[in-house]
Each structure stands twice: as C-alpha cells, then as structure tokens.
Tab-separated table of N, CA and C in Angstrom:
chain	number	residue	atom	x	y	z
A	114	UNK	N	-11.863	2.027	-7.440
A	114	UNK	CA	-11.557	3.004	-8.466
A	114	UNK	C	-12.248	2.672	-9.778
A	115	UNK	N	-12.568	1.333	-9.738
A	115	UNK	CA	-13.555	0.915	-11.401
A	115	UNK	C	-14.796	1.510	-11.412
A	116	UNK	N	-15.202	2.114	-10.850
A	116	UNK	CA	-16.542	2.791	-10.580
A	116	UNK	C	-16.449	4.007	-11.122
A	117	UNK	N	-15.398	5.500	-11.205
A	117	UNK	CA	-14.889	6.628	-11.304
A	117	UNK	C	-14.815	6.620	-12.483
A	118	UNK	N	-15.207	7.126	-13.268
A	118	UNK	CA	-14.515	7.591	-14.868
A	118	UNK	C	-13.565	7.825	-14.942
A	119	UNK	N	-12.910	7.447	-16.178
A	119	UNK	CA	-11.701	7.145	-16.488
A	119	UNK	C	-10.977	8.200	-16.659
A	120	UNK	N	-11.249	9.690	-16.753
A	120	UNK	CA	-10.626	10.724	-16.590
A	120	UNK	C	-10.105	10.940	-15.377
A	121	UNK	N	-11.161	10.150	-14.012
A	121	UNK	CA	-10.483	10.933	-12.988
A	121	UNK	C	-9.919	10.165	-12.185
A	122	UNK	N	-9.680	8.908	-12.900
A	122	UNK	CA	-8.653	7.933	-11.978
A	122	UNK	C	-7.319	8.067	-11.825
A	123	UNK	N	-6.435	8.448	-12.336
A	123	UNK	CA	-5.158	9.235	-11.984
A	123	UNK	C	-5.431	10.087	-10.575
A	124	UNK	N	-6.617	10.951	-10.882
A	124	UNK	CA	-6.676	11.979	-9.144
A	124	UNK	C	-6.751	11.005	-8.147
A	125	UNK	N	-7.410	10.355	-8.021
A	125	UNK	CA	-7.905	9.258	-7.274
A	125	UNK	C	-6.771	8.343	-6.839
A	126	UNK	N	-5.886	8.250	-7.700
A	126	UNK	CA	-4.589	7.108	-7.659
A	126	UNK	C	-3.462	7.972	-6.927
A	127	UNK	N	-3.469	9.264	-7.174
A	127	UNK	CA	-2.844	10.319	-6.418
A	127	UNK	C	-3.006	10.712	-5.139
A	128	UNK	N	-4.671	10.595	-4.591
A	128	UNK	CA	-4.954	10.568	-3.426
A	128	UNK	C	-4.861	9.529	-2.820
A	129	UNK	N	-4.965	8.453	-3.133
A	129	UNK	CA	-5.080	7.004	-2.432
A	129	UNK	C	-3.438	6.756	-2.175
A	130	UNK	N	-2.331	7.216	-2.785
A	130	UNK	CA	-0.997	7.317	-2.591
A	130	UNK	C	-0.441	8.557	-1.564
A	131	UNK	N	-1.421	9.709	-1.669
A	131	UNK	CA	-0.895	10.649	-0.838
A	131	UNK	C	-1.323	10.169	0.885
A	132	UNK	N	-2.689	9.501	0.241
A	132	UNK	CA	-3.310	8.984	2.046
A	132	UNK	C	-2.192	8.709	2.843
A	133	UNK	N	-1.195	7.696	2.093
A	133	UNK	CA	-0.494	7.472	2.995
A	133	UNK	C	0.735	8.193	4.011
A	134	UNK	N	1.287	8.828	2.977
A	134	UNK	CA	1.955	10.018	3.939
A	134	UNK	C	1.461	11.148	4.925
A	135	UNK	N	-0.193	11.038	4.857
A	135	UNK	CA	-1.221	11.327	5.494
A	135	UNK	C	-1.132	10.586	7.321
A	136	UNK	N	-1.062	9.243	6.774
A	136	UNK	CA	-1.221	8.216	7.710
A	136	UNK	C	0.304	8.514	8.649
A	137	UNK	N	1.379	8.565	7.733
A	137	UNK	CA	2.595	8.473	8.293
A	137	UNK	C	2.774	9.718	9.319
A	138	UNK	N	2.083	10.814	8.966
A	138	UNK	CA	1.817	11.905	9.582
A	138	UNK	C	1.197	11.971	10.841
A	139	UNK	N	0.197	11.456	10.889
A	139	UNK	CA	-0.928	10.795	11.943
A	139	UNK	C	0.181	10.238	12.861
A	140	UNK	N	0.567	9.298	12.822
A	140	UNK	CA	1.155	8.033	13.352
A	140	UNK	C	2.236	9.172	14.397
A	141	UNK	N	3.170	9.797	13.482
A	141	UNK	CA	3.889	10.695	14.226
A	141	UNK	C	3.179	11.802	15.264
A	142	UNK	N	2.137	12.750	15.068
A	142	UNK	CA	1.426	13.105	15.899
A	142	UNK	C	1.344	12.462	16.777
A	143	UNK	N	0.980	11.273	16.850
A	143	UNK	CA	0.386	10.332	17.983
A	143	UNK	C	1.846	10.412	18.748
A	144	UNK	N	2.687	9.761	18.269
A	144	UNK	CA	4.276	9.559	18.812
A	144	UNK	C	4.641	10.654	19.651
A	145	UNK	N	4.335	12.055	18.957
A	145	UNK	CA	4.726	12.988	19.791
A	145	UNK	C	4.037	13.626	21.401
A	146	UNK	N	2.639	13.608	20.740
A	146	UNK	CA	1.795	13.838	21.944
A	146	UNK	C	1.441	12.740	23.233
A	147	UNK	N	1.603	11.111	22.391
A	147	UNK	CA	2.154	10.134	23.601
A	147	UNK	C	3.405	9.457	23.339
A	148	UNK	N	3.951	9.815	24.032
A	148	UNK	CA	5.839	9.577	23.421
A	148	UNK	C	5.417	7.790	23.789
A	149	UNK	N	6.097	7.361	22.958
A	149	UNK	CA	6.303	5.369	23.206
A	149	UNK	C	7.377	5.252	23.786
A	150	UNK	N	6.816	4.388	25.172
A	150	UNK	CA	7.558	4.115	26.359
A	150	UNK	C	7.933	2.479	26.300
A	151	UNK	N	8.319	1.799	26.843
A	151	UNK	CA	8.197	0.276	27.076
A	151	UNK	C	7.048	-0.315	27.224
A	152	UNK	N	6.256	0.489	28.580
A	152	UNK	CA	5.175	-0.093	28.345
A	152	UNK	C	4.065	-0.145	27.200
A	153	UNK	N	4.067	0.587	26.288
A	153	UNK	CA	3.057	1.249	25.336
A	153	UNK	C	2.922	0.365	23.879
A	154	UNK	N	3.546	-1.042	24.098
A	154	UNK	CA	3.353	-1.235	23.056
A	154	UNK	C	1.822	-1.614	22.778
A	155	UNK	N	0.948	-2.004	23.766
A	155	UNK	CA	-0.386	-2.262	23.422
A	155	UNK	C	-1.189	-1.508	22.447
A	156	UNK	N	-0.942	-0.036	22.927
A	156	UNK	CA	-1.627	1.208	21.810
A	156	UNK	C	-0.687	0.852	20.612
A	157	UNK	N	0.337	1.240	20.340
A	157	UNK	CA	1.129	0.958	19.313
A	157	UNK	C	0.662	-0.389	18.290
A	158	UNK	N	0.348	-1.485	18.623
A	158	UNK	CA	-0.074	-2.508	18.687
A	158	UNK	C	-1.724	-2.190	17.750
A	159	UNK	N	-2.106	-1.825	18.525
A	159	UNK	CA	-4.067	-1.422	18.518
A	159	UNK	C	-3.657	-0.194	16.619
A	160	UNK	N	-2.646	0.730	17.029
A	160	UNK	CA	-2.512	1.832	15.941
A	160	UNK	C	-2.353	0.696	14.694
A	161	UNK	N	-1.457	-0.316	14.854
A	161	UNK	CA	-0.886	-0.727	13.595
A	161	UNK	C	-2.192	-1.473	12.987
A	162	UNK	N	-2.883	-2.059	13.665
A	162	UNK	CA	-3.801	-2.768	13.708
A	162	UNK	C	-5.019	-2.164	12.818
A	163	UNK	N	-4.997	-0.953	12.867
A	163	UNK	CA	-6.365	-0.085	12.638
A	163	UNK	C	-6.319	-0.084	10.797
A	164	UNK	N	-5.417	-0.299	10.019
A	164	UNK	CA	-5.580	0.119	8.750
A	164	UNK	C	-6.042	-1.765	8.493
A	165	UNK	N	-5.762	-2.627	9.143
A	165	UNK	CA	-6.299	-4.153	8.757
A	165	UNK	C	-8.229	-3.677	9.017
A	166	UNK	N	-8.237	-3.178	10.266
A	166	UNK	CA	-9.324	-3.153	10.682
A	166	UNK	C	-10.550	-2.591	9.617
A	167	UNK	N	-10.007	-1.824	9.045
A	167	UNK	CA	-10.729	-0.986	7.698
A	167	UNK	C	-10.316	-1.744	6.450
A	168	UNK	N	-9.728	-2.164	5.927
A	168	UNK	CA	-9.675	-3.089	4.969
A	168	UNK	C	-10.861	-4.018	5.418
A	169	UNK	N	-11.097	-4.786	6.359
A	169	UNK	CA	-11.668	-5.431	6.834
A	169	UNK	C	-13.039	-5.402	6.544
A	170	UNK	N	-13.279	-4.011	7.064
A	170	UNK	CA	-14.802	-2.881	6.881
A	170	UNK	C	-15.113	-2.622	6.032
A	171	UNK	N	-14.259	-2.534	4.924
A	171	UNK	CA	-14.428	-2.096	3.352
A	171	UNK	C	-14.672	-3.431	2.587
A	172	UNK	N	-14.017	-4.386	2.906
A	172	UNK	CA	-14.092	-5.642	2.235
A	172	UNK	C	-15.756	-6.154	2.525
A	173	UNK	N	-16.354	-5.818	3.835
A	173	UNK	CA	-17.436	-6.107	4.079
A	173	UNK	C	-18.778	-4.850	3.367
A	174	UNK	N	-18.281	-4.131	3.431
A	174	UNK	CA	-19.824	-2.877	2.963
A	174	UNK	C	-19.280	-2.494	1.981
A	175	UNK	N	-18.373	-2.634	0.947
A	175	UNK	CA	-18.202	-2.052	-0.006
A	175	UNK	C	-18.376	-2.981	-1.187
A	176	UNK	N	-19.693	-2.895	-1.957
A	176	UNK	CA	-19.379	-4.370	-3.219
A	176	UNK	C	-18.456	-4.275	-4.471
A	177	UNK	N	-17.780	-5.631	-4.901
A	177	UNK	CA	-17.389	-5.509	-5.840
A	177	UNK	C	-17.864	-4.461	-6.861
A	178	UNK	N	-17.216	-3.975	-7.606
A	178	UNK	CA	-18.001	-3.079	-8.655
A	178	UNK	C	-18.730	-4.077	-10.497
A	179	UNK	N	-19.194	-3.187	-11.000
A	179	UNK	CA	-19.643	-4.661	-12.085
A	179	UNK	C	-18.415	-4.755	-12.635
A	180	UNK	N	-17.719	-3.991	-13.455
A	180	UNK	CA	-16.928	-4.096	-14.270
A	180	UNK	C	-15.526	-5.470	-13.790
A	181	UNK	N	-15.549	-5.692	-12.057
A	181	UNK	CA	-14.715	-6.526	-11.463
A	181	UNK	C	-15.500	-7.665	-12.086
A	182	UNK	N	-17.287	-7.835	-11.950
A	182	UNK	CA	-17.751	-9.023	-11.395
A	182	UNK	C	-17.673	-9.527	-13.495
A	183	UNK	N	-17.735	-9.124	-14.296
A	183	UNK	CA	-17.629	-9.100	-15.438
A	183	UNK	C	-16.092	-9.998	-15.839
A	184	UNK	N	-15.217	-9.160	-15.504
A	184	UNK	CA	-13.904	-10.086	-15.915
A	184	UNK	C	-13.878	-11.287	-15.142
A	185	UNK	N	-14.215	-11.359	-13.968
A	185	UNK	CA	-14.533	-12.863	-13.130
A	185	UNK	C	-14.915	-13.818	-14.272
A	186	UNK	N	-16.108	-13.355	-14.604
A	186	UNK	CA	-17.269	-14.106	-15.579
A	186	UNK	C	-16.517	-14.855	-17.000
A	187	UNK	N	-15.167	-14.235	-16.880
A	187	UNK	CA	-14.592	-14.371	-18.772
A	187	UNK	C	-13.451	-15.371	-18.375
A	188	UNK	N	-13.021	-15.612	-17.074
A	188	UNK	CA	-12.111	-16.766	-16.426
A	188	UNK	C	-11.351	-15.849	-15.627
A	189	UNK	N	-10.215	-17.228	-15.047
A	189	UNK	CA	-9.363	-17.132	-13.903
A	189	UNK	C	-8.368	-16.112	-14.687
A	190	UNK	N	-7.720	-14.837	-14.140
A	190	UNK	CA	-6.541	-14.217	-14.803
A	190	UNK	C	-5.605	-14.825	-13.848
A	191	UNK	N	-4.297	-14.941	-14.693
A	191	UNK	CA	-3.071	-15.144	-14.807
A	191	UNK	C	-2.120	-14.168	-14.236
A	192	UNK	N	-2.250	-13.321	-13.015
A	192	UNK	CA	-1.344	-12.272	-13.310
A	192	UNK	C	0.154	-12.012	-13.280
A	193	UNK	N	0.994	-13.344	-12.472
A	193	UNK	CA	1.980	-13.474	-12.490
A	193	UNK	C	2.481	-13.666	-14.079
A	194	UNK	N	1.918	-14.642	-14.861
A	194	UNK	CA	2.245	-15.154	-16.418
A	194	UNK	C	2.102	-13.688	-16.905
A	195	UNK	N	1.380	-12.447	-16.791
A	195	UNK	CA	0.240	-11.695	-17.455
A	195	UNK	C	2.019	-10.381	-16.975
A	196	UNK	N	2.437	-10.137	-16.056
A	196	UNK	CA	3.142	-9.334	-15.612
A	196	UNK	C	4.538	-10.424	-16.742
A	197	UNK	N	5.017	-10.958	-16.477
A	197	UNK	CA	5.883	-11.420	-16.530
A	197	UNK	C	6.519	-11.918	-18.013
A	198	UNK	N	5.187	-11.803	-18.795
A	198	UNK	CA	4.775	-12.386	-20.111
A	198	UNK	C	5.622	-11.491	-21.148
A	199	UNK	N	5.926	-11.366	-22.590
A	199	UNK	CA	6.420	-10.906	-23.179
A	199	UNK	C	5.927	-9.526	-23.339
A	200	UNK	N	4.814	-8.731	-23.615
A	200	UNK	CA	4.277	-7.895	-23.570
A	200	UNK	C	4.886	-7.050	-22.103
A	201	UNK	N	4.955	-6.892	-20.789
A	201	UNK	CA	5.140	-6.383	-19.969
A	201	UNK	C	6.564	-6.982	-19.169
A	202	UNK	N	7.422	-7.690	-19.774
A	202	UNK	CA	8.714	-8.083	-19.059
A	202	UNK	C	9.217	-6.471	-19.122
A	203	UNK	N	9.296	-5.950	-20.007
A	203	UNK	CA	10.259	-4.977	-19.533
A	203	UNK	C	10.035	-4.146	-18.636
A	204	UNK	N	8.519	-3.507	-18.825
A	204	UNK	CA	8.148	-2.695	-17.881
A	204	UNK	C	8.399	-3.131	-16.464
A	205	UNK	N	8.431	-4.587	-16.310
A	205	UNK	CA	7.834	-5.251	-14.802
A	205	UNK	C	9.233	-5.161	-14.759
A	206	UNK	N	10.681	-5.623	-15.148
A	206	UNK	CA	11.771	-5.331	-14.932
A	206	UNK	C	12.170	-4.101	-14.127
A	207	UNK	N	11.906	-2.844	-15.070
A	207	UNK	CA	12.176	-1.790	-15.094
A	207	UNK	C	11.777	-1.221	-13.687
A	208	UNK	N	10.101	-1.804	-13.519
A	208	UNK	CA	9.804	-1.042	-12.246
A	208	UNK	C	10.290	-1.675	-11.088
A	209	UNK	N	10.716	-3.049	-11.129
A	209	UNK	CA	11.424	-3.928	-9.836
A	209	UNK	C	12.518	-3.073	-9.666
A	210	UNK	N	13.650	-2.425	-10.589
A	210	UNK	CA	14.563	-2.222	-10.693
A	210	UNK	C	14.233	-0.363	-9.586
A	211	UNK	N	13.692	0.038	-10.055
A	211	UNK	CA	13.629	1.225	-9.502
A	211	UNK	C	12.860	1.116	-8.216
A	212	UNK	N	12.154	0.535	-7.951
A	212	UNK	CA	11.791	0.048	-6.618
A	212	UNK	C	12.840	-0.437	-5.605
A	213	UNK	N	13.746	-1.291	-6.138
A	213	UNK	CA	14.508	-1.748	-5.861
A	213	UNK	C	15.583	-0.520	-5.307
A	214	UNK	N	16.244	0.259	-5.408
A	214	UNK	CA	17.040	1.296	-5.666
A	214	UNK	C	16.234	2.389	-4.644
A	215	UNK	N	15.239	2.649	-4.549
A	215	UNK	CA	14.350	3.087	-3.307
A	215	UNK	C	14.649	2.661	-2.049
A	216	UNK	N	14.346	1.275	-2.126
A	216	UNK	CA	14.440	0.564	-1.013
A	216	UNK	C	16.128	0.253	-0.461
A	217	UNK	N	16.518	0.076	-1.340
A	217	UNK	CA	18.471	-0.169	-1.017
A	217	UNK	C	19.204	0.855	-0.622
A	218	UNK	N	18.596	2.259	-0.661
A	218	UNK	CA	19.188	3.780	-0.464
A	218	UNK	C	18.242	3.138	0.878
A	219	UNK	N	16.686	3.461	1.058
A	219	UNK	CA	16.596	3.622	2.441
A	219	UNK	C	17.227	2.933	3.123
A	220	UNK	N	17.263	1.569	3.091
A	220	UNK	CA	17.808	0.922	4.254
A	220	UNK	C	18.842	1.356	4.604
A	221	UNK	N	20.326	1.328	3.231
A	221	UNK	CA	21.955	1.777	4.002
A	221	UNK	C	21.565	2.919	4.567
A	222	UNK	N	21.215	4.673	4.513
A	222	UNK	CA	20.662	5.556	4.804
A	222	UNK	C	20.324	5.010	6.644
A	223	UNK	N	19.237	4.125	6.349
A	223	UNK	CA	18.927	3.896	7.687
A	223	UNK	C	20.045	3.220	8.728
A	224	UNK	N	20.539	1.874	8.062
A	224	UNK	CA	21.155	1.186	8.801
A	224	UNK	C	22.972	1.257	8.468
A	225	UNK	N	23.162	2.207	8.038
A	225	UNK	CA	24.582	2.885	8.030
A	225	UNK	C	25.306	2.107	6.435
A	226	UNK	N	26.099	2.945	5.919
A	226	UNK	CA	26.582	2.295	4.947
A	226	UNK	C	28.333	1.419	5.438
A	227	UNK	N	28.578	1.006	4.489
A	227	UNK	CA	30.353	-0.166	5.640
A	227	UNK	C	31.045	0.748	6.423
A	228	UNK	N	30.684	2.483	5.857
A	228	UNK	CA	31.914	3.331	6.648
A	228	UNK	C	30.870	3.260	8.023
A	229	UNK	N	29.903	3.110	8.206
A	229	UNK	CA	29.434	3.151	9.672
A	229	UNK	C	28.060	4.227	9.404
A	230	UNK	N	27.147	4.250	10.311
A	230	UNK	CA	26.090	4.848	10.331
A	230	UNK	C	26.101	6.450	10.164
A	231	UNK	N	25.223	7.286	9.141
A	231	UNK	CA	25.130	8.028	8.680
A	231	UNK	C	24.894	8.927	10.280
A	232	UNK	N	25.831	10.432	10.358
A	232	UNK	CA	25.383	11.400	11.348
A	232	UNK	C	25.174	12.336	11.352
C-alpha cells in the first residue's frame, strides 16, 4: 500500500479488508458444492493452506517498496514501546478493548452462553 497515493489508501485498506469476506465466501461455495465428509480433510487441508501459499508468492515477486527500504535505513523501530508508549496508550487500549468485545460476543454466540447454547 506505500506505493498508492495517499488519497487512495483508505480504498485500498477497504478492499484488502473486504477480500476477506470475499475469501469466507469462496470457502463456503466450496463447502457447499463438496460437502466435507471425514474423509476430506486433505482438500480442506490444501484450501487452508492456499492463502500461506500466496503470502509466500508475494513475499517472493513483490519488492519492498522505497519508502519501506528508507525507514530501515534510519534504525530498528520499536513497535511494541511505539504502540504502547504514551502518545498511543489510549488508542491501543481502546482498540484491544473493542476487539475484545467482538471476539467475546462471537465466541458465547458460538459456544452457548451459561443458560446453554443459543437456538
């Protein structure tokens, strides 16, 4: 995305987030047209496999951009100290917190709340 002008990195950050419900989409297609049996975890297996496989591909033919190879050049960043630091504690709070609250609805949702599983 350091490559894109800075106007149109939001679109870009929008698509690279929508991909995925893209993917989740895919995945289900597949599910439906070959239902997963016992035996099937091999494909299943090979599917999960395929988004490492392209990271993989991208990490290889795609070069750093300059603007990456530039901050390299100025030292090691800090990003745990850099997130965590006075300047961004709150934000980094704030967004654990709502992340957090995402994830704690899906799971009970998924895995039933004390009265017993949602029907």
């Amino acid at each position: 995305m350091e490559i894109w002008p800075e106007n149109k990195r939001p679109l870009m950050a929008g698509l690279i987030g929508a991909a995925a419900n893209i993917g989740y989409a895919l995945i289900a297609v597949l599910g439906i047209l070959y239902p997963i049996k016992q035996d099937s975890w091999r494909w299943v297996m090979m599917v999960g496999a395929a988004p490492a496989l392209l990271t993989f591909l991208i990490r290889l033919f795609v070069p750093e951009s300059e603007k990456w190879r530039q901050s390299v050049k100025q030292g090691k960043a800090q990003p745990l100290q850099e997130i965590f630091g006075p300047a961004l504690i709150k934000n980094t709070l704030l967004a654990v917190s709502f992340a957090s609250v995402a994830l704690i609805v899906t799971w009970a949702s998924c895995n039933g709340f004390p009265s017993g599983p949602i029907k």
